[in-house]
Amino acid sequence: MVNHRGHHHLSSSRNRKSSFFSITLYVILIFALSIFTFMLYSKDVLEDENKMPLLRVEKPKINKLLDDKLWETPSSLGLQQCVEPTSKYRDTPVWDHYMTVKSNGGLNQMRIGIADMVAVARIMNATLVIPQLDKSSFWQDSSTFSNIFDELHFIKSLEKDVRIVKELPKEVESLPRARKHFTSWAGLSYYEEMTALWKEYQVIHVAKSDSRLANNDLPLDIQRLRCRALYHALRFSPSIESLGKKLVERLRSRAQRYIALHLRYEKDMLSFTGCTYGLTVAESDELRLMREKTSHWKVKNINPTEQRDAGFCPLTPKEVGIFLKALGYPPSTLIYIAAGEIYGGDTHLSELTSRFPNIVSKEMLATKEELNGFSNHASQTAALDYIVSVESDIFIPSYSGNMARAVEGHRRFLGHRKTITPDR
């Protein structure tokens, strides 16, 4: 018998092998054709690219727009400097009544007070003697008026407004003086009444200069005189102006733009305000003892939590870092620290530098030789910080004290330069 089943099985195997071989050959041919087509196309593309100029890939413009927004100057709203006298203003006559002044407080408290005393001297028809500066406050600065300000420029620039002399004439020095603590925030009528003192005295001594004159409801020419005194006449001494400008130039050589950060985190500030958030128990006790021992600080018992909740505390270095980052400033931003010695040193400052490492101070920008003449003179070094802050692209105060307000006002006067004040 013929085995048909075996023969059939053998035929099936041969057919399957033949089919498999055909499929394999077909796949190989397709693959080879694909490679040939790809190579031919690639050749054409490469030839075209060699004929075409290379294109520059532009960076997204969104980052530049955001960057410009961060640094842009706010609108002036049409407001501009307005300090020149009105047509009704008359040059000052020479008076034989003299006013001596003892300025009190730190640099900016004294500057504002001196500008006010210029206006008061005008109102009271007095010759102003160059003010004595505060040497007994916390800073213990022995600087005289001419150490900080350009004395000759001060006298010359105000000669049509108020007669100013360096000292009392010899024939007047020994005369009895009326010693006055003028009422705080006093108006025009108050000082007009005070002119009655000239009937008995030729010299009035003003024991304090700060906050002696009202901010509002004064004649326009008196307000303009205050501005001329503050922004034109009270120019810093040549040595301070010179180094201040050098510091600004050195900052500009490091970066196109910089932020001046008035970081009010000095020991005296924290002690005076009773702000101890983020400090150790030992640090908090040290600040409390300092406050208790400082006789002219009237408030001794302060609740740190209530102070902070009410917004009476300066931002901590860590909070400033978070604030700047939230606004969108990159870590590479150049930041100038306009302040005295930061309490706790690098321990607390590192909470800011960890986020913004490109931080500098006057001690880092100036040489030891350049700073030697300013050592132990807090008001003079504060003047350096003032110049750098006024000239900065952006000014940010961590606390709204005298310097913060003075710098912000001066920047607005010079052309509405940008100031960012955190809502504490």
Short mmCIF file of N, CA and C in Angstrom, two decimals, residues 47-184:
data_model
loop_
_atom_site.label_atom_id
_atom_site.label_comp_id
_atom_site.label_asym_id
_atom_site.label_seq_id
_atom_site.Cartn_x
_atom_site.Cartn_y
_atom_site.Cartn_z
N GLU A 47 22.73 68.69 0.33
CA GLU A 47 23.11 69.64 -0.71
C GLU A 47 22.35 70.96 -0.55
N ASP A 48 21.05 70.86 -0.22
CA ASP A 48 20.24 72.07 -0.02
C ASP A 48 20.73 72.89 1.16
N GLU A 49 21.12 72.17 2.25
CA GLU A 49 21.58 72.87 3.46
C GLU A 49 22.88 73.61 3.20
N ASN A 50 23.73 72.99 2.35
CA ASN A 50 25.00 73.65 2.04
C ASN A 50 24.79 74.94 1.26
N LYS A 51 23.70 74.98 0.53
CA LYS A 51 23.39 76.17 -0.27
C LYS A 51 22.73 77.26 0.57
N MET A 52 22.08 76.89 1.69
CA MET A 52 21.33 77.86 2.51
C MET A 52 22.16 78.37 3.67
N PRO A 53 22.03 79.66 4.05
CA PRO A 53 22.73 80.19 5.24
C PRO A 53 22.14 79.59 6.51
N LEU A 54 22.99 79.46 7.53
CA LEU A 54 22.53 78.91 8.80
C LEU A 54 21.58 79.90 9.47
N LEU A 55 20.55 79.41 10.11
CA LEU A 55 19.59 80.26 10.80
C LEU A 55 19.91 80.31 12.29
N ARG A 56 19.84 81.52 12.91
CA ARG A 56 20.06 81.66 14.36
C ARG A 56 18.75 81.40 15.08
N VAL A 57 18.83 80.54 16.08
CA VAL A 57 17.64 80.24 16.87
C VAL A 57 17.50 81.30 17.96
N GLU A 58 16.44 82.07 17.90
CA GLU A 58 16.23 83.14 18.88
C GLU A 58 15.68 82.59 20.18
N LYS A 59 16.14 83.19 21.30
CA LYS A 59 15.60 82.80 22.61
C LYS A 59 14.19 83.33 22.75
N PRO A 60 13.38 82.65 23.48
CA PRO A 60 12.00 83.13 23.67
C PRO A 60 11.99 84.54 24.24
N LYS A 61 11.14 85.41 23.72
CA LYS A 61 11.08 86.80 24.16
C LYS A 61 10.36 86.96 25.48
N ILE A 62 9.69 85.95 25.92
CA ILE A 62 8.91 86.05 27.17
C ILE A 62 9.79 86.38 28.36
N ASN A 63 11.05 85.82 28.40
CA ASN A 63 11.94 86.06 29.52
C ASN A 63 12.41 87.51 29.53
N LYS A 64 12.70 88.06 28.35
CA LYS A 64 13.14 89.45 28.27
C LYS A 64 12.02 90.40 28.68
N LEU A 65 10.82 90.10 28.28
CA LEU A 65 9.69 90.95 28.66
C LEU A 65 9.49 90.94 30.17
N LEU A 66 9.61 89.76 30.77
CA LEU A 66 9.48 89.65 32.22
C LEU A 66 10.59 90.40 32.91
N ASP A 67 11.82 90.28 32.38
CA ASP A 67 12.97 90.95 32.96
C ASP A 67 12.81 92.46 32.90
N ASP A 68 12.36 92.97 31.76
CA ASP A 68 12.15 94.41 31.62
C ASP A 68 11.08 94.91 32.59
N LYS A 69 10.06 94.11 32.80
CA LYS A 69 8.98 94.48 33.72
C LYS A 69 9.49 94.62 35.15
N LEU A 70 10.42 93.73 35.52
CA LEU A 70 10.96 93.75 36.89
C LEU A 70 11.76 95.03 37.17
N TRP A 71 12.38 95.58 36.13
CA TRP A 71 13.29 96.70 36.32
C TRP A 71 12.73 98.03 35.82
N GLU A 72 11.57 98.04 35.20
CA GLU A 72 11.07 99.26 34.58
C GLU A 72 10.79 100.37 35.59
N THR A 73 10.95 101.61 35.14
CA THR A 73 10.67 102.78 35.97
C THR A 73 9.17 103.04 35.97
N PRO A 74 8.58 103.29 37.14
CA PRO A 74 7.14 103.55 37.18
C PRO A 74 6.78 104.86 36.50
N SER A 75 5.53 105.01 36.16
CA SER A 75 5.06 106.22 35.51
C SER A 75 5.16 107.42 36.44
N SER A 76 5.52 108.56 35.88
CA SER A 76 5.62 109.80 36.67
C SER A 76 4.27 110.44 36.89
N LEU A 77 3.26 109.99 36.14
CA LEU A 77 1.91 110.56 36.20
C LEU A 77 1.92 112.07 35.94
N GLY A 78 2.94 112.49 35.19
CA GLY A 78 3.03 113.92 34.85
C GLY A 78 3.62 114.79 35.93
N LEU A 79 4.05 114.19 37.04
CA LEU A 79 4.62 114.97 38.15
C LEU A 79 6.10 115.20 37.92
N GLN A 80 6.58 116.38 38.31
CA GLN A 80 7.99 116.70 38.13
C GLN A 80 8.48 117.61 39.25
N GLN A 81 9.80 117.82 39.28
CA GLN A 81 10.38 118.68 40.31
C GLN A 81 9.75 120.07 40.27
N CYS A 82 9.52 120.60 41.46
CA CYS A 82 8.90 121.93 41.55
C CYS A 82 9.45 122.61 42.79
N VAL A 83 10.68 123.16 42.69
CA VAL A 83 11.35 123.71 43.88
C VAL A 83 11.71 125.19 43.74
N GLU A 84 11.56 125.72 42.56
CA GLU A 84 11.94 127.13 42.38
C GLU A 84 10.95 128.06 43.09
N PRO A 85 11.42 129.16 43.64
CA PRO A 85 10.53 130.10 44.35
C PRO A 85 9.47 130.69 43.42
N THR A 86 8.34 131.06 43.99
CA THR A 86 7.28 131.71 43.21
C THR A 86 7.67 133.18 42.98
N SER A 87 6.88 133.87 42.20
CA SER A 87 7.15 135.28 41.89
C SER A 87 7.01 136.19 43.12
N LYS A 88 6.32 135.71 44.14
CA LYS A 88 6.11 136.50 45.36
C LYS A 88 7.27 136.40 46.34
N TYR A 89 8.15 135.44 46.09
CA TYR A 89 9.25 135.16 47.03
C TYR A 89 10.30 136.27 46.96
N ARG A 90 10.79 136.69 48.10
CA ARG A 90 11.80 137.75 48.15
C ARG A 90 13.08 137.23 48.79
N ASP A 91 14.22 137.77 48.34
CA ASP A 91 15.49 137.40 48.94
C ASP A 91 15.49 137.79 50.41
N THR A 92 16.21 136.99 51.19
CA THR A 92 16.19 137.23 52.64
C THR A 92 17.04 138.45 53.01
N PRO A 93 16.57 139.30 53.90
CA PRO A 93 17.40 140.41 54.41
C PRO A 93 18.38 139.88 55.46
N VAL A 94 19.31 140.66 55.85
CA VAL A 94 20.28 140.27 56.88
C VAL A 94 19.69 140.60 58.25
N TRP A 95 19.52 139.56 59.08
CA TRP A 95 18.94 139.74 60.41
C TRP A 95 20.01 139.63 61.49
N ASP A 96 19.82 140.39 62.56
CA ASP A 96 20.76 140.28 63.67
C ASP A 96 20.22 139.37 64.77
N HIS A 97 19.22 138.55 64.41
CA HIS A 97 18.73 137.50 65.31
C HIS A 97 19.37 136.18 64.88
N TYR A 98 19.78 135.37 65.86
CA TYR A 98 20.51 134.14 65.52
C TYR A 98 19.80 132.92 66.11
N MET A 99 19.86 131.84 65.34
CA MET A 99 19.29 130.58 65.80
C MET A 99 20.36 129.50 65.75
N THR A 100 20.65 128.91 66.92
CA THR A 100 21.56 127.77 66.98
C THR A 100 20.73 126.51 67.12
N VAL A 101 21.21 125.42 66.54
CA VAL A 101 20.43 124.18 66.49
C VAL A 101 21.30 123.00 66.86
N LYS A 102 20.75 122.11 67.68
CA LYS A 102 21.40 120.83 67.96
C LYS A 102 20.57 119.74 67.27
N SER A 103 21.13 119.18 66.21
CA SER A 103 20.42 118.12 65.48
C SER A 103 20.50 116.82 66.26
N ASN A 104 19.45 116.02 66.16
CA ASN A 104 19.42 114.76 66.91
C ASN A 104 19.06 113.59 66.00
N GLY A 105 19.53 112.40 66.39
CA GLY A 105 19.22 111.18 65.65
C GLY A 105 20.32 110.76 64.71
N GLY A 106 19.99 109.79 63.86
CA GLY A 106 20.93 109.31 62.86
C GLY A 106 21.00 110.24 61.67
N LEU A 107 21.74 109.83 60.65
CA LEU A 107 22.01 110.69 59.50
C LEU A 107 20.74 111.29 58.89
N ASN A 108 19.79 110.45 58.53
CA ASN A 108 18.62 110.95 57.80
C ASN A 108 17.65 111.71 58.68
N GLN A 109 17.60 111.36 59.95
CA GLN A 109 16.80 112.13 60.90
C GLN A 109 17.37 113.54 61.02
N MET A 110 18.71 113.64 61.03
CA MET A 110 19.35 114.95 61.11
C MET A 110 19.17 115.73 59.82
N ARG A 111 19.31 115.07 58.67
CA ARG A 111 19.16 115.76 57.38
C ARG A 111 17.78 116.41 57.26
N ILE A 112 16.76 115.63 57.55
CA ILE A 112 15.39 116.15 57.45
C ILE A 112 15.17 117.28 58.45
N GLY A 113 15.71 117.10 59.67
CA GLY A 113 15.58 118.12 60.70
C GLY A 113 16.27 119.41 60.33
N ILE A 114 17.45 119.32 59.72
CA ILE A 114 18.19 120.52 59.31
C ILE A 114 17.43 121.26 58.22
N ALA A 115 16.86 120.52 57.27
CA ALA A 115 16.06 121.16 56.21
C ALA A 115 14.88 121.90 56.81
N ASP A 116 14.26 121.31 57.82
CA ASP A 116 13.14 121.97 58.51
C ASP A 116 13.60 123.24 59.23
N MET A 117 14.79 123.18 59.84
CA MET A 117 15.30 124.34 60.57
C MET A 117 15.65 125.49 59.63
N VAL A 118 16.03 125.17 58.40
CA VAL A 118 16.24 126.22 57.40
C VAL A 118 14.92 126.96 57.16
N ALA A 119 13.85 126.19 57.02
CA ALA A 119 12.52 126.79 56.80
C ALA A 119 12.07 127.58 58.02
N VAL A 120 12.32 127.06 59.22
CA VAL A 120 11.93 127.75 60.46
C VAL A 120 12.70 129.07 60.59
N ALA A 121 13.99 129.05 60.26
CA ALA A 121 14.79 130.28 60.32
C ALA A 121 14.23 131.33 59.36
N ARG A 122 13.77 130.90 58.22
CA ARG A 122 13.16 131.83 57.25
C ARG A 122 11.87 132.42 57.83
N ILE A 123 11.04 131.56 58.41
CA ILE A 123 9.77 132.02 58.98
C ILE A 123 10.01 133.01 60.12
N MET A 124 11.04 132.73 60.95
CA MET A 124 11.27 133.53 62.14
C MET A 124 12.26 134.67 61.91
N ASN A 125 12.63 134.92 60.66
CA ASN A 125 13.55 136.02 60.35
C ASN A 125 14.86 135.91 61.13
N ALA A 126 15.45 134.69 61.12
CA ALA A 126 16.66 134.44 61.90
C ALA A 126 17.83 134.10 60.99
N THR A 127 19.03 134.44 61.47
CA THR A 127 20.26 133.96 60.85
C THR A 127 20.56 132.60 61.45
N LEU A 128 20.74 131.59 60.59
CA LEU A 128 20.98 130.23 61.08
C LEU A 128 22.47 129.97 61.23
N VAL A 129 22.84 129.49 62.40
CA VAL A 129 24.22 129.06 62.64
C VAL A 129 24.32 127.60 62.23
N ILE A 130 25.42 127.24 61.57
CA ILE A 130 25.61 125.84 61.13
C ILE A 130 25.28 124.90 62.29
N PRO A 131 24.34 123.96 62.09
CA PRO A 131 23.89 123.10 63.18
C PRO A 131 24.98 122.19 63.76
N GLN A 132 24.85 121.93 65.06
CA GLN A 132 25.69 120.93 65.71
C GLN A 132 25.04 119.57 65.51
N LEU A 133 25.85 118.55 65.25
CA LEU A 133 25.31 117.22 65.02
C LEU A 133 25.27 116.40 66.30
N ASP A 134 24.43 115.41 66.31
CA ASP A 134 24.23 114.55 67.48
C ASP A 134 25.47 113.69 67.71
N LYS A 135 26.07 113.84 68.89
CA LYS A 135 27.24 113.03 69.25
C LYS A 135 26.96 112.10 70.43
N SER A 136 25.73 112.16 70.94
CA SER A 136 25.43 111.39 72.15
C SER A 136 24.41 110.28 71.93
N SER A 137 23.98 110.07 70.70
CA SER A 137 22.98 109.03 70.43
C SER A 137 23.65 107.66 70.44
N PHE A 138 22.88 106.64 70.09
CA PHE A 138 23.37 105.26 70.10
C PHE A 138 24.64 105.09 69.29
N TRP A 139 24.76 105.83 68.18
CA TRP A 139 25.88 105.61 67.25
C TRP A 139 27.19 106.21 67.74
N GLN A 140 27.12 107.16 68.70
CA GLN A 140 28.33 107.76 69.27
C GLN A 140 29.28 108.27 68.18
N ASP A 141 28.73 109.03 67.24
CA ASP A 141 29.51 109.53 66.10
C ASP A 141 29.99 110.95 66.42
N SER A 142 31.29 111.16 66.33
CA SER A 142 31.87 112.47 66.67
C SER A 142 31.96 113.40 65.46
N SER A 143 31.35 113.04 64.34
CA SER A 143 31.43 113.84 63.11
C SER A 143 30.84 115.22 63.31
N THR A 144 31.47 116.20 62.69
CA THR A 144 30.93 117.56 62.67
C THR A 144 30.14 117.75 61.37
N PHE A 145 29.49 118.90 61.25
CA PHE A 145 28.70 119.19 60.04
C PHE A 145 29.57 119.09 58.79
N SER A 146 30.76 119.67 58.83
CA SER A 146 31.62 119.69 57.64
C SER A 146 32.22 118.32 57.33
N ASN A 147 32.24 117.41 58.30
CA ASN A 147 32.70 116.04 58.04
C ASN A 147 31.72 115.28 57.14
N ILE A 148 30.44 115.63 57.26
CA ILE A 148 29.40 114.90 56.53
C ILE A 148 28.87 115.68 55.34
N PHE A 149 28.72 117.00 55.51
CA PHE A 149 28.13 117.82 54.45
C PHE A 149 29.13 118.82 53.89
N ASP A 150 28.85 119.27 52.68
CA ASP A 150 29.66 120.30 52.05
C ASP A 150 29.20 121.65 52.61
N GLU A 151 29.90 122.12 53.61
CA GLU A 151 29.48 123.29 54.37
C GLU A 151 29.40 124.55 53.51
N LEU A 152 30.41 124.81 52.71
CA LEU A 152 30.41 126.00 51.88
C LEU A 152 29.28 125.97 50.85
N HIS A 153 29.03 124.81 50.28
CA HIS A 153 27.93 124.67 49.32
C HIS A 153 26.58 124.92 50.01
N PHE A 154 26.43 124.43 51.23
CA PHE A 154 25.20 124.62 52.00
C PHE A 154 24.92 126.11 52.21
N ILE A 155 25.94 126.85 52.61
CA ILE A 155 25.78 128.29 52.86
C ILE A 155 25.50 129.05 51.57
N LYS A 156 26.26 128.75 50.54
CA LYS A 156 26.15 129.47 49.27
C LYS A 156 24.82 129.20 48.56
N SER A 157 24.38 127.94 48.55
CA SER A 157 23.18 127.60 47.79
C SER A 157 21.90 128.17 48.41
N LEU A 158 21.95 128.53 49.69
CA LEU A 158 20.76 129.06 50.37
C LEU A 158 20.88 130.56 50.70
N GLU A 159 21.86 131.23 50.11
CA GLU A 159 22.13 132.62 50.50
C GLU A 159 20.96 133.56 50.17
N LYS A 160 20.13 133.20 49.21
CA LYS A 160 18.97 134.05 48.89
C LYS A 160 17.75 133.71 49.74
N ASP A 161 17.86 132.61 50.50
CA ASP A 161 16.73 132.15 51.32
C ASP A 161 16.91 132.47 52.80
N VAL A 162 18.09 132.10 53.30
CA VAL A 162 18.38 132.27 54.73
C VAL A 162 19.86 132.61 54.86
N ARG A 163 20.14 133.59 55.70
CA ARG A 163 21.54 133.88 55.99
C ARG A 163 22.08 132.81 56.93
N ILE A 164 23.21 132.19 56.54
CA ILE A 164 23.79 131.10 57.33
C ILE A 164 25.24 131.46 57.64
N VAL A 165 25.62 131.30 58.91
CA VAL A 165 27.00 131.57 59.33
C VAL A 165 27.58 130.33 60.01
N LYS A 166 28.90 130.22 60.00
CA LYS A 166 29.54 129.05 60.59
C LYS A 166 29.45 129.04 62.11
N GLU A 167 29.49 130.20 62.71
CA GLU A 167 29.43 130.30 64.17
C GLU A 167 28.89 131.65 64.58
N LEU A 168 28.53 131.75 65.84
CA LEU A 168 28.02 133.03 66.36
C LEU A 168 29.12 134.09 66.36
N PRO A 169 28.77 135.33 66.05
CA PRO A 169 29.77 136.40 66.17
C PRO A 169 30.26 136.51 67.61
N LYS A 170 31.47 136.95 67.79
CA LYS A 170 32.09 137.02 69.12
C LYS A 170 31.26 137.88 70.08
N GLU A 171 30.71 138.98 69.56
CA GLU A 171 29.97 139.90 70.43
C GLU A 171 28.63 139.33 70.89
N VAL A 172 28.20 138.22 70.27
CA VAL A 172 26.90 137.63 70.61
C VAL A 172 27.05 136.37 71.47
N GLU A 173 28.23 135.77 71.43
CA GLU A 173 28.45 134.47 72.10
C GLU A 173 28.08 134.49 73.57
N SER A 174 28.40 135.54 74.25
CA SER A 174 28.19 135.58 75.70
C SER A 174 26.80 136.04 76.12
N LEU A 175 25.96 136.39 75.16
CA LEU A 175 24.62 136.87 75.48
C LEU A 175 23.73 135.72 75.95
N PRO A 176 22.75 135.99 76.82
CA PRO A 176 21.83 134.95 77.25
C PRO A 176 20.98 134.46 76.06
N ARG A 177 20.62 133.17 76.09
CA ARG A 177 19.87 132.56 74.98
C ARG A 177 18.54 132.01 75.47
N ALA A 178 17.58 132.08 74.58
CA ALA A 178 16.31 131.40 74.85
C ALA A 178 16.46 129.95 74.39
N ARG A 179 16.30 129.03 75.32
CA ARG A 179 16.45 127.60 74.98
C ARG A 179 15.05 127.01 74.79
N LYS A 180 14.81 126.53 73.59
CA LYS A 180 13.46 126.08 73.25
C LYS A 180 13.42 124.65 72.74
N HIS A 181 12.42 123.92 73.20
CA HIS A 181 12.03 122.65 72.60
C HIS A 181 10.76 122.96 71.82
N PHE A 182 10.92 123.30 70.57
CA PHE A 182 9.74 123.65 69.77
C PHE A 182 8.76 122.49 69.71
N THR A 183 7.48 122.82 69.66
CA THR A 183 6.43 121.80 69.60
C THR A 183 6.57 120.96 68.33
N SER A 184 6.34 119.65 68.47
CA SER A 184 6.41 118.75 67.32
C SER A 184 5.34 119.09 66.29
#
